Coordinates of C-alpha atoms in Angstrom, one line a residue:
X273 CA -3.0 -54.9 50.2
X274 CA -4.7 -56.7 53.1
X275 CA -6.0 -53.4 54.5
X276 CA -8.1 -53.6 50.9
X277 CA -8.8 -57.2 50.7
X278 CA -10.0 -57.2 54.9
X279 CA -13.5 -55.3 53.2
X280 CA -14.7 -58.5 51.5
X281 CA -16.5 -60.5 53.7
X282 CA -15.3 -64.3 53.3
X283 CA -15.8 -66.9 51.4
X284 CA -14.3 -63.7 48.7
X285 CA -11.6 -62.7 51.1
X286 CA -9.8 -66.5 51.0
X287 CA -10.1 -66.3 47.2
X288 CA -8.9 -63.0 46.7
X289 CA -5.8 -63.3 49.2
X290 CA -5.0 -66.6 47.3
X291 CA -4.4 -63.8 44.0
X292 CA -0.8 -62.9 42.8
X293 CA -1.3 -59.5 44.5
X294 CA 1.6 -57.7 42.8
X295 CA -0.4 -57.8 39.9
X296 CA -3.6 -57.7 41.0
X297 CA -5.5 -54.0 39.6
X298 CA -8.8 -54.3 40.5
X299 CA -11.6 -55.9 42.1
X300 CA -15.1 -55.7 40.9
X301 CA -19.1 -56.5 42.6
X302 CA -21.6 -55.6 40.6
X303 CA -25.2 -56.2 41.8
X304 CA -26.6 -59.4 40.3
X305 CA -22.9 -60.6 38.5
X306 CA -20.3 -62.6 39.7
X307 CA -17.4 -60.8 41.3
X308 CA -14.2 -60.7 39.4
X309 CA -10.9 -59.7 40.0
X310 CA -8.5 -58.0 37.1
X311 CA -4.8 -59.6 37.3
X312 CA -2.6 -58.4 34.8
X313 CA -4.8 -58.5 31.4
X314 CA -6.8 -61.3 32.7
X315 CA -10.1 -61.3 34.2
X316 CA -10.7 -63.7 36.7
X317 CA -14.3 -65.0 38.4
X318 CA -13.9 -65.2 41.8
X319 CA -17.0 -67.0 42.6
X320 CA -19.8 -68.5 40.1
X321 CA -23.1 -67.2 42.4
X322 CA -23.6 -63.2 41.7
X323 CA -22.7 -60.5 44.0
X324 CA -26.4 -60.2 46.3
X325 CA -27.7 -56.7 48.2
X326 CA -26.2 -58.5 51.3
X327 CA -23.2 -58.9 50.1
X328 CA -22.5 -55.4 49.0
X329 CA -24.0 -53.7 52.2
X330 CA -21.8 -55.6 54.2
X331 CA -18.9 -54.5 52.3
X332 CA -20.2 -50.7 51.8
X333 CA -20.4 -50.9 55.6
X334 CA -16.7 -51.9 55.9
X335 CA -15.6 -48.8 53.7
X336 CA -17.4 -45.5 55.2
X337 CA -18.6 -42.4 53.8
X338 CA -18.2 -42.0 49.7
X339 CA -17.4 -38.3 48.4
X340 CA -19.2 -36.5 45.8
X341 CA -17.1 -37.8 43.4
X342 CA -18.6 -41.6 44.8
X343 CA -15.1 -42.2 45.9
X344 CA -13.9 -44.1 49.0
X345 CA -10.3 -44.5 50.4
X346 CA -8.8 -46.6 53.3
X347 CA -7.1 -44.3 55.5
X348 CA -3.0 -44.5 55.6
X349 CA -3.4 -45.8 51.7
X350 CA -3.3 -45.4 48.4
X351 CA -6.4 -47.7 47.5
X352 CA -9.5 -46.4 46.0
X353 CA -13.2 -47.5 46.6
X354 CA -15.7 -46.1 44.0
X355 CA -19.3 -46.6 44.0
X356 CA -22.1 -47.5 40.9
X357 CA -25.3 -46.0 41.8
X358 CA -28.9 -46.4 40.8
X359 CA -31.1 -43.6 39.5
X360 CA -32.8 -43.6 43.3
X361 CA -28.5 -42.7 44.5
X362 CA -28.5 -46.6 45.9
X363 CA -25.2 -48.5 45.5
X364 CA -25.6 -51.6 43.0
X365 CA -21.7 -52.0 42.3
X366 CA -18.2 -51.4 44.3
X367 CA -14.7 -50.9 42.4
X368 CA -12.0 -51.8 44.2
X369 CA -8.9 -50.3 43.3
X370 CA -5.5 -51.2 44.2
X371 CA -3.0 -48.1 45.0
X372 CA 0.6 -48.1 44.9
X373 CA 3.4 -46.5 45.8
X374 CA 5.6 -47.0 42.7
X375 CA 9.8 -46.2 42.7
X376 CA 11.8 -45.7 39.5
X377 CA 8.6 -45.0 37.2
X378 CA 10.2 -41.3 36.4
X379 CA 13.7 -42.3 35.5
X380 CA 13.0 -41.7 32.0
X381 CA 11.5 -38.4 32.5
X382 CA 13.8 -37.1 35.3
X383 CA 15.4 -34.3 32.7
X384 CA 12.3 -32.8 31.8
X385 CA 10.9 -32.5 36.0
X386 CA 14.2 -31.3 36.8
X387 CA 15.1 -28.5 34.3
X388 CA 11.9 -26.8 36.0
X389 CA 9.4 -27.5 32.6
X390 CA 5.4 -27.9 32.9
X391 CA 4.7 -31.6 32.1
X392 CA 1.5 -32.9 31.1
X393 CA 1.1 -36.3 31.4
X394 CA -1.8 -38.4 28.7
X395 CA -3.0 -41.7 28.5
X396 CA -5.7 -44.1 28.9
X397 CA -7.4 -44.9 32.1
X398 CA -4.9 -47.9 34.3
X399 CA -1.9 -47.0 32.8
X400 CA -0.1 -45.2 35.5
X401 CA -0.5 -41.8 35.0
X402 CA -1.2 -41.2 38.8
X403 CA 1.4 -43.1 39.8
X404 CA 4.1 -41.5 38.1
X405 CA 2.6 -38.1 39.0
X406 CA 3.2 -39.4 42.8
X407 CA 7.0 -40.0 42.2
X408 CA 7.3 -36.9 41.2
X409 CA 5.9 -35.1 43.7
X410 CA 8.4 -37.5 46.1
X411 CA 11.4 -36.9 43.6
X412 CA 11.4 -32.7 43.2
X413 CA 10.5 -32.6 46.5
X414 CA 12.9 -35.0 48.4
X415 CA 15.9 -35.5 45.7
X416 CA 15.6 -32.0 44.4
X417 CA 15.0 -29.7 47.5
X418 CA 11.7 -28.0 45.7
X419 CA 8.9 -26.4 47.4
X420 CA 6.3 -28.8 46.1
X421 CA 1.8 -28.7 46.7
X422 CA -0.4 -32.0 45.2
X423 CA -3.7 -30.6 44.4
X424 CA -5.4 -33.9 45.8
X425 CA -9.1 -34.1 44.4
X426 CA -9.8 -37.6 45.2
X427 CA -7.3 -38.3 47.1
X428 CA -5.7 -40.6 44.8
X429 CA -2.0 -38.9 44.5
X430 CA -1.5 -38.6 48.5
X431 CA -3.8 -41.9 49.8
X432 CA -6.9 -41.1 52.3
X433 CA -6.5 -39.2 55.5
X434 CA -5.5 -36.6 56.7
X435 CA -2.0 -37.4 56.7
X436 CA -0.5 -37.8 53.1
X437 CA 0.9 -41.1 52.2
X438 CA 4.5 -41.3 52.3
X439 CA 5.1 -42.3 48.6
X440 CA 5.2 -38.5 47.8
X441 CA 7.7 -37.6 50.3
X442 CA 7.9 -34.5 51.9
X443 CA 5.5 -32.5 49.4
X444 CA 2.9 -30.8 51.1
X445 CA -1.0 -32.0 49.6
X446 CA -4.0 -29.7 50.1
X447 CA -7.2 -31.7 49.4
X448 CA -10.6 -30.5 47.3
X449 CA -13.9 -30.9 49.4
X450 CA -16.0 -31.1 45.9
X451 CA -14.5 -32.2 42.4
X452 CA -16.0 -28.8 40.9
X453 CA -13.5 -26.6 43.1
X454 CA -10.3 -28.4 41.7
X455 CA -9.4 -25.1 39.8
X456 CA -10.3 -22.7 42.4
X457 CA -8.3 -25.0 44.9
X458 CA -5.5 -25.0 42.3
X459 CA -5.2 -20.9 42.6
X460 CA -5.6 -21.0 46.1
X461 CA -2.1 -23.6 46.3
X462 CA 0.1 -20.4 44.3
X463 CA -1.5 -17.5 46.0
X464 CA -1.3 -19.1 49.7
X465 CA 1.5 -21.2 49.9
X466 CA 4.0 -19.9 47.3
X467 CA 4.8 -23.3 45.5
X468 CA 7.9 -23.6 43.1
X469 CA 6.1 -27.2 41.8
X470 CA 2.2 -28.0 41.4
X471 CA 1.0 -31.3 40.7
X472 CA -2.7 -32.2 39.8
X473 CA -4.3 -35.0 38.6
X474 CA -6.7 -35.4 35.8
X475 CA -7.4 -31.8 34.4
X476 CA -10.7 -32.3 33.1
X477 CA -12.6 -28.8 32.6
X478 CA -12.3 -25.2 30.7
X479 CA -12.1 -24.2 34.5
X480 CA -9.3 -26.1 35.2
X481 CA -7.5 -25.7 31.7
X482 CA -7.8 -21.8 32.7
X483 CA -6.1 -22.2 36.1
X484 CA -3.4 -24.2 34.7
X485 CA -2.6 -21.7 32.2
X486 CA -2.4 -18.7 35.2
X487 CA -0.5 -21.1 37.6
X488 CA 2.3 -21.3 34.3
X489 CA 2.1 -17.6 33.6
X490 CA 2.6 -17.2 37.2
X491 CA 6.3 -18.7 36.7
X492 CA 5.4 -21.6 38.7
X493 CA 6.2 -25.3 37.7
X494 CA 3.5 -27.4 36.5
X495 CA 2.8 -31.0 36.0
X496 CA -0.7 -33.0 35.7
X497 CA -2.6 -35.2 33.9
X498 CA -5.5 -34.6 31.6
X499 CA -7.8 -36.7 29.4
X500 CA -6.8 -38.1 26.2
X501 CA -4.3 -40.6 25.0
X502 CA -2.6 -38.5 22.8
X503 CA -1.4 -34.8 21.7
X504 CA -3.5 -35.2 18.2
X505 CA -6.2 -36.3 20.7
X506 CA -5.7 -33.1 23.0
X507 CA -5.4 -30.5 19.8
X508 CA -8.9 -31.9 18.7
X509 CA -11.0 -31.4 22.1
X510 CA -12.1 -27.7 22.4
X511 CA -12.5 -27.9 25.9
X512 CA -8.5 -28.9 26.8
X513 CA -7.1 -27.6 23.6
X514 CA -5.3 -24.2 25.7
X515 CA -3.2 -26.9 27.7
X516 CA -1.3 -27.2 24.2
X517 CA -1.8 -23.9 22.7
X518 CA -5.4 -23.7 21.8
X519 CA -6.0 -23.6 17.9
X520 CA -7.9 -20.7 15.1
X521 CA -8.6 -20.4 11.8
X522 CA -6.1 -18.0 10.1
X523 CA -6.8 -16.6 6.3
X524 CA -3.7 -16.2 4.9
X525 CA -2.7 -13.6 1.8
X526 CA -2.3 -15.2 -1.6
X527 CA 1.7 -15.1 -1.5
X528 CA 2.2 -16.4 2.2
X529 CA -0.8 -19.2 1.0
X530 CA 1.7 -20.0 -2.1
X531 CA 4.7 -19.8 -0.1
X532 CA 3.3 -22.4 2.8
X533 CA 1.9 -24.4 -0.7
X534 CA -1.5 -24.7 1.6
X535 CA -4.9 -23.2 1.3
X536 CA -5.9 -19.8 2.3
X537 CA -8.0 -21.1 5.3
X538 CA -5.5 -22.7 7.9
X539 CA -5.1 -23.4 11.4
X540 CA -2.7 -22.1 13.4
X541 CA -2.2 -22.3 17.4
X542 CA -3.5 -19.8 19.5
X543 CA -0.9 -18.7 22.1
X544 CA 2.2 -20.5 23.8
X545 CA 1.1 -23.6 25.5
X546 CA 0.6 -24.1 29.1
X547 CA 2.7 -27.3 29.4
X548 CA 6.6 -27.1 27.8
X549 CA 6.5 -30.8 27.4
X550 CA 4.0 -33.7 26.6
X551 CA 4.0 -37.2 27.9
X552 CA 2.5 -39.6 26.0
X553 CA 2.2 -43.1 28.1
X554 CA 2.1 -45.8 25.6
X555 CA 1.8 -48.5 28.4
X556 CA 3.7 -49.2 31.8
X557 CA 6.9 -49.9 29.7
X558 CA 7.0 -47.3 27.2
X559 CA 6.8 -43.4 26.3
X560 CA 6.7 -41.1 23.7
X561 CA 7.8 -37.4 24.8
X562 CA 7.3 -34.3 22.6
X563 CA 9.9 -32.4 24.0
X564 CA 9.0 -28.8 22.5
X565 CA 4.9 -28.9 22.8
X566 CA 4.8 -25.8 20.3
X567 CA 6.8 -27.2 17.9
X568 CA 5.4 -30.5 17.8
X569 CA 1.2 -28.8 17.6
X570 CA 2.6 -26.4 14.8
X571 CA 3.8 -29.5 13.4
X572 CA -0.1 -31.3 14.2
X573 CA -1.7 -28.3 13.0
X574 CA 0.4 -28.5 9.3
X575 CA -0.4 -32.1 8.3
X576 CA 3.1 -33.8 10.4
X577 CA 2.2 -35.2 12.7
X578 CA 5.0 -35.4 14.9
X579 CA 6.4 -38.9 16.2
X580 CA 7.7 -38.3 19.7
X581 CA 11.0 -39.6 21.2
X582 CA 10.8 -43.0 22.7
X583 CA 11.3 -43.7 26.3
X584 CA 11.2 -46.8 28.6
X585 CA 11.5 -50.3 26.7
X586 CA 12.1 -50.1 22.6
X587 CA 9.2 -49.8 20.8
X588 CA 7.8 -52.9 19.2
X589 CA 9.2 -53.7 15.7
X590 CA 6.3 -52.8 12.8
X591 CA 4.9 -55.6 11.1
X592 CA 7.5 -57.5 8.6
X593 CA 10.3 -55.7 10.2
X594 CA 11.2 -58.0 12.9
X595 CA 15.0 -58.6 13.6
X596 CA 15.6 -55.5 11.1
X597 CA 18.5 -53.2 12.5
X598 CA 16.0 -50.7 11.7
X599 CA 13.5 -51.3 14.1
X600 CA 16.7 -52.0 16.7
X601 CA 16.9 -48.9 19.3
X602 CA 19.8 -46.5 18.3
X603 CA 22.3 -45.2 20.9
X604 CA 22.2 -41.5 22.1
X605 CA 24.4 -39.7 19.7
X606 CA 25.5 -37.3 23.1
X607 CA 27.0 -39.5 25.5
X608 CA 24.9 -38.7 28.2
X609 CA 24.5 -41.3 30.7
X610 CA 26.2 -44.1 28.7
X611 CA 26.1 -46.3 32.0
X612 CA 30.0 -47.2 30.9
X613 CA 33.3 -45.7 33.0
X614 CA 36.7 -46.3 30.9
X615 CA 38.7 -48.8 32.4
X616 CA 41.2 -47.0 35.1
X617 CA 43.5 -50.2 36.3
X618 CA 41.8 -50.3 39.8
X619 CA 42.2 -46.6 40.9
X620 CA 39.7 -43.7 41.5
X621 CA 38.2 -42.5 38.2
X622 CA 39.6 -39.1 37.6
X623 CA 36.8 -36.5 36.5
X624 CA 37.2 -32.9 35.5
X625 CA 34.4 -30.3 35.3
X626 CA 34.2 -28.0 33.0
X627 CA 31.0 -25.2 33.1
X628 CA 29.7 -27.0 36.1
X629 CA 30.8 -26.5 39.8
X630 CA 33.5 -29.0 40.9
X631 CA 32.0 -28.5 44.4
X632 CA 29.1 -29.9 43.3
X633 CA 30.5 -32.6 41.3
X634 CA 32.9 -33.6 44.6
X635 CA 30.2 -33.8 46.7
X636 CA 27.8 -36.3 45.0
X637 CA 30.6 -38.3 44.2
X638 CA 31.0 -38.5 48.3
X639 CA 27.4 -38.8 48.6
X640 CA 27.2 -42.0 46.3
X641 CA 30.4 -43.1 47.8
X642 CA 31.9 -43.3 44.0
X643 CA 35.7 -44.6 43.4
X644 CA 36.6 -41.2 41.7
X645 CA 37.4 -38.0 42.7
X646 CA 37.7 -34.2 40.9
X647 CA 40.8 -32.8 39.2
X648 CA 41.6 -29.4 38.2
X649 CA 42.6 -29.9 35.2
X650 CA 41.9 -31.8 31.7
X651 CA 44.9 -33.2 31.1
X652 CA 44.7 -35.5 34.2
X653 CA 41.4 -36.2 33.8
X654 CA 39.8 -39.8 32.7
X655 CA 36.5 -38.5 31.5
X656 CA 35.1 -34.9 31.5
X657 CA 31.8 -33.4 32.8
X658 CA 30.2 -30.3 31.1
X659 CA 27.6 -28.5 31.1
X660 CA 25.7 -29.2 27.6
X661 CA 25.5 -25.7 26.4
X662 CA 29.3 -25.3 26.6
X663 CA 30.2 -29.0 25.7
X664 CA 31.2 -27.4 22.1
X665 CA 33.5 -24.3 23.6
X666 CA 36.7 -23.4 21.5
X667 CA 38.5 -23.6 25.2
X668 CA 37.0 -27.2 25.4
X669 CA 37.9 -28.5 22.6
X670 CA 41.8 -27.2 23.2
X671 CA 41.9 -28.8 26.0
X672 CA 40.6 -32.1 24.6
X673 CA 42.7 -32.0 21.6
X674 CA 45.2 -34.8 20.8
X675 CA 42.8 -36.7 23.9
X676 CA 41.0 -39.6 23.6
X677 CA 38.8 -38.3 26.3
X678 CA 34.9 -39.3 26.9
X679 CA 32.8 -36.0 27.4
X680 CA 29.5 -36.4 29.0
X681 CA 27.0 -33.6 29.5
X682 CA 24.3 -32.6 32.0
X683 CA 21.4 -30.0 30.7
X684 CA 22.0 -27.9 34.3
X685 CA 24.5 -27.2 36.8
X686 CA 22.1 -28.7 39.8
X687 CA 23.2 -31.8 42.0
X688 CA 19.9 -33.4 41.2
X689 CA 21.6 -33.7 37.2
X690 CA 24.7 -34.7 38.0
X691 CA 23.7 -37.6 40.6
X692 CA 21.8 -38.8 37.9
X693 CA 24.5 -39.4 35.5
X694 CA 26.9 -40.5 37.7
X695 CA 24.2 -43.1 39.1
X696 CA 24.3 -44.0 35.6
X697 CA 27.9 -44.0 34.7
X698 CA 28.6 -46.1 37.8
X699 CA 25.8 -48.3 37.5
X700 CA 24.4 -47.2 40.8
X701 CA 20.5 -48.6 41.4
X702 CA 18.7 -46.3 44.2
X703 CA 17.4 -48.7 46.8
X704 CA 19.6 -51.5 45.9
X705 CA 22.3 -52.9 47.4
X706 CA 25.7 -52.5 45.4
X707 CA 26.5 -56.0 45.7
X708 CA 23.0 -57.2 44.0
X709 CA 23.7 -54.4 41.5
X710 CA 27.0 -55.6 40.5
X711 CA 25.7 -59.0 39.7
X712 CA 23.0 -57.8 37.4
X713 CA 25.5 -55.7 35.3
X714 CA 28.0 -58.9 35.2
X715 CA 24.8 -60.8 34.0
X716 CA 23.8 -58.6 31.4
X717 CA 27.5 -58.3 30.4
X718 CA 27.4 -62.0 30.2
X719 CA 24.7 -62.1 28.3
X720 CA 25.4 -59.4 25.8
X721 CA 28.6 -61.8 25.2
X722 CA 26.3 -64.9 24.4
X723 CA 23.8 -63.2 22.8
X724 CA 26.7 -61.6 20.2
X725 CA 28.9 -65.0 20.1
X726 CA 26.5 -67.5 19.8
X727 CA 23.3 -65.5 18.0
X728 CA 20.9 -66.5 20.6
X729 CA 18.2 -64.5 22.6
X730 CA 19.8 -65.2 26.2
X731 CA 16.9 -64.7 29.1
X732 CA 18.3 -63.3 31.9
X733 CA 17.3 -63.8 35.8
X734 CA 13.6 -62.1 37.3
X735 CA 14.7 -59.1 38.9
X736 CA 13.2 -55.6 40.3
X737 CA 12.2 -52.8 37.4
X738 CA 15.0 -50.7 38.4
X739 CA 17.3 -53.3 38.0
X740 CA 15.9 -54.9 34.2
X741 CA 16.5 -51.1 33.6
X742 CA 19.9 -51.0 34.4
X743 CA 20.4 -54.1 32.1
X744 CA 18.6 -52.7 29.8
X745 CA 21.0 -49.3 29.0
X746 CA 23.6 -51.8 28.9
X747 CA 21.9 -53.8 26.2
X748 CA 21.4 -50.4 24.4
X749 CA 25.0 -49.4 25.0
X750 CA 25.9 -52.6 23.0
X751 CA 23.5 -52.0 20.3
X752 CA 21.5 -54.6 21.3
X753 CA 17.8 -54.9 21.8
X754 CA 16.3 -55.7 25.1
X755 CA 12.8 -56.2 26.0
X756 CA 11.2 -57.3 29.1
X757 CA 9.0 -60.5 29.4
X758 CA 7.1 -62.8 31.6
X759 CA 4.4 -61.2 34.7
X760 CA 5.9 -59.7 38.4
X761 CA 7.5 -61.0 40.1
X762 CA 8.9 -63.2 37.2
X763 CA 9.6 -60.4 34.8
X764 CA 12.8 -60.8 33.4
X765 CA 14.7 -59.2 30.1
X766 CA 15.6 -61.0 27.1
X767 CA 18.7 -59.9 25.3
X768 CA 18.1 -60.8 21.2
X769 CA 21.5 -61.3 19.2
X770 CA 22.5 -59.0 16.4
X771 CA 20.1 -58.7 13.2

């Protein structure tokens, strides 16, 4: 952060530094306005005389050479610099754009980036689209062993230089000299350097839309962003429409017209779509994922719109249905990830796997240094791991009979999977000590206690996103809802009490 704030000359350097910088997005100096500095949802003046040409050349001379996209970066980070010209190409207004490395902002989205699907990312400009496309470059690439290439336009996944910023890991980066040669650059990174994962930012043309659809048919895995907030929003632009499908007009025979109960003029998608899944990013908190991207434009394209499946922090309740169990979250019917062990009397937790290699299974248990261990055989077992295509078996369900036995279920046989769920079964936080773990799950325990005995909401103590998130799937575990409130680094959760 200082390496951004050093380019203001003072008397805006004091004021800026003297920001909370953990919430600090943006700075702004336009020619002729005072400067101001976006915080949060605030906008703040940081001094009442307007920026001057002196001011600005003094800080353009601080920054160095802008692309052709009128992009700057500070070498080593993830900050970006863009420029406002004039109609003469003259600067008369500076952005200043704070770049971070952000861990944890994929946890809800690990199972689609894992099981290998494309992945297209939508929402509106600040919401963290590019920062999430940057863990996941650093997640398939360290965590899951992939061969992974960021298409780096404006340097904004991978930070300026020519070294790429270590908040996407070990992936390799190849950077576009113009914005136009994104697409070419993009079939350059499959035919050169034989990816299994490509990651690109902002998909923005029919040129790039075109490439993205030959990277996919090429078998390669695909994840980006593109413009527009939302699938209804991507179905309706002509330009980007492929990336889901693409859409035409169908005449239908009288029977088949009677039979849909529709008109004989309908529209119909156009081929599979490039991306298997879309992301919808609500805001930093919350998701909506369309899981099937065909089934959910069909769906568009016949007068459904389709809702999505939450992810992240519980949607807000709708208008007069506040404190409704309706509007509460509901727990996973699978228990997949249920954050909760059964209670074992002090030993090692006993777990069996069934469809999945035990190896495997022994291993990350060594790995996270878990009190369990594997057993051979069911009836020994205190909870089972399957494989979720074979968690309904005949054999299974023998050997479970006349067992009060949790089964939970991972979607592959990869180590990647089951660390996750055993992270989440033992209520391990990456990056965090166990002992500071430990105490947030006693605290949200506690306060799932109060908050069902006494029918308050009980606030619990500021802590670290990837901890409020592990309180969180405890609240939800309880039937409870959660939500997070207050600004970094006093974000807390607040447990409400049964409806």
């Amino acid at each position: 952060m200082q390496r951004l704030l050093d380019v203001l000359p003072e008397p805006l350097h004091g004021r800026a530094s003297a920001l909370p910088t953990a919430e600090l997005l943006e700075l702004v100096l336009d020619l002729g306005r005072v400067p101001q500095a976006r915080v949060g949802a605030q906008t703040i003046d940081l001094d009442s005389e307007p920026v001057s040409r002196e001011l600005l050349d003094s800080v353009l001379a601080r920054v160095g050479r802008f692309s052709d996209d009128n992009r700057a970066g500070i070498e080593g980070t993830l900050h970006r610099i863009a420029a406002l010209r004039n109609r003469s190409g003259r600067v008369i207004g500076l952005t200043l754009r704070v770049g971070r490395a952000v861990y944890g902002t994929i946890d809800s989205l690990r199972d689609l980036i894992e099981d290998g699907r494309g992945v297209l990312l939508l929402g509106r400009p600040g919401v963290g689209k590019t920062t999430r496309l940057r863990e996941m470059a650093r997640v398939l690439a360290d965590d899951c062993g992939r061969r992974v290439v960021v298409v780096d336009t404006s340097n904004e996944i991978g930070g300026d230089g020519d070294v790429p910023h270590p908040g996407i890991g070990s992936a390799r980066r190849m950077q576009v000299p113009h914005p136009e040669a994104q697409h070419a650059v993009m079939i350059e990174a499959v035919e050169n350097h034989m990816p299994e994962v490509i990651i690109v930012d902002e998909i923005g043309t029919a040129a790039e839309a075109a490439a993205a659809r030959t990277i996919a048919e090429r078998g390669v895995q695909l994840i980006a962003t593109a413009h527009g907030t939302t699938l209804a929003n991507l179905v309706a632009n002509p330009t980007l429409a492929d990336l889901v499908g693409g859409v035409q007009t169908v005449t239908l025979g009288d029977d088949e017209a009677r039979a849909r109960g529709t008109q004989k003029t309908v529209s119909e998608r156009r081929s599979p779509p490039t991306f298997e899944s879309v992301v919808e990013i609500v805001d930093r908190e919350r998701l909506r994922v369309h899981g099937d991207t065909a089934r959910a434009v069909d769906s568009l394209l016949r007068g459904r719109p389709p809702q999505g499946e939450p992810r992240g922090q519980p949607e807000p309740a709708a208008e007069g249905e506040a404190g409704q169990q309706a509007a509460r979250p509901e727990p996973d019917p699978a228990p997949v990830g249920s954050g909760a062990v059964p209670p074992t009397g002090g030993r090692r937790l006993r777990l069996f796997a069934y469809a999945i290699s035990a190896d495997s299974l022994d291993r990350v248990i060594r790995q996270l240094r878990l009190p369990a261990r594997v057993v051979d055989r069911a009836e020994r077992a205190d909870l089972v791991i399957a494989l979720r295509g074979r968690n309904a078996d005949p054999r299974l369900e023998r050997l479970m009979a006349g067992r009060d036995i949790p089964v939970h279920v991972v979607k592959r046989n990869s180590t990647a999977q089951l660390r996750r769920l055993l992270q989440d079964l033992f209520n391990v936080v990456p990056g965090q000590r166990e002992a500071v773990a430990e105490d947030a799950v006693r605290e949200a325990e506690d306060g799932v206690r109060r908050a069902r005995d006494e029918g308050v909401a009980v606030e619990l103590t500021p802590r670290p996103a990837a901890l409020r998130q592990l309180q969180h799937r405890i609240a939800m575990r309880h039937r409870l809802l959660a939500e997070s409130a207050g600004s970094e680094p006093e974000r807390r959760l607040v447990i409400q009490p049964p409806a």
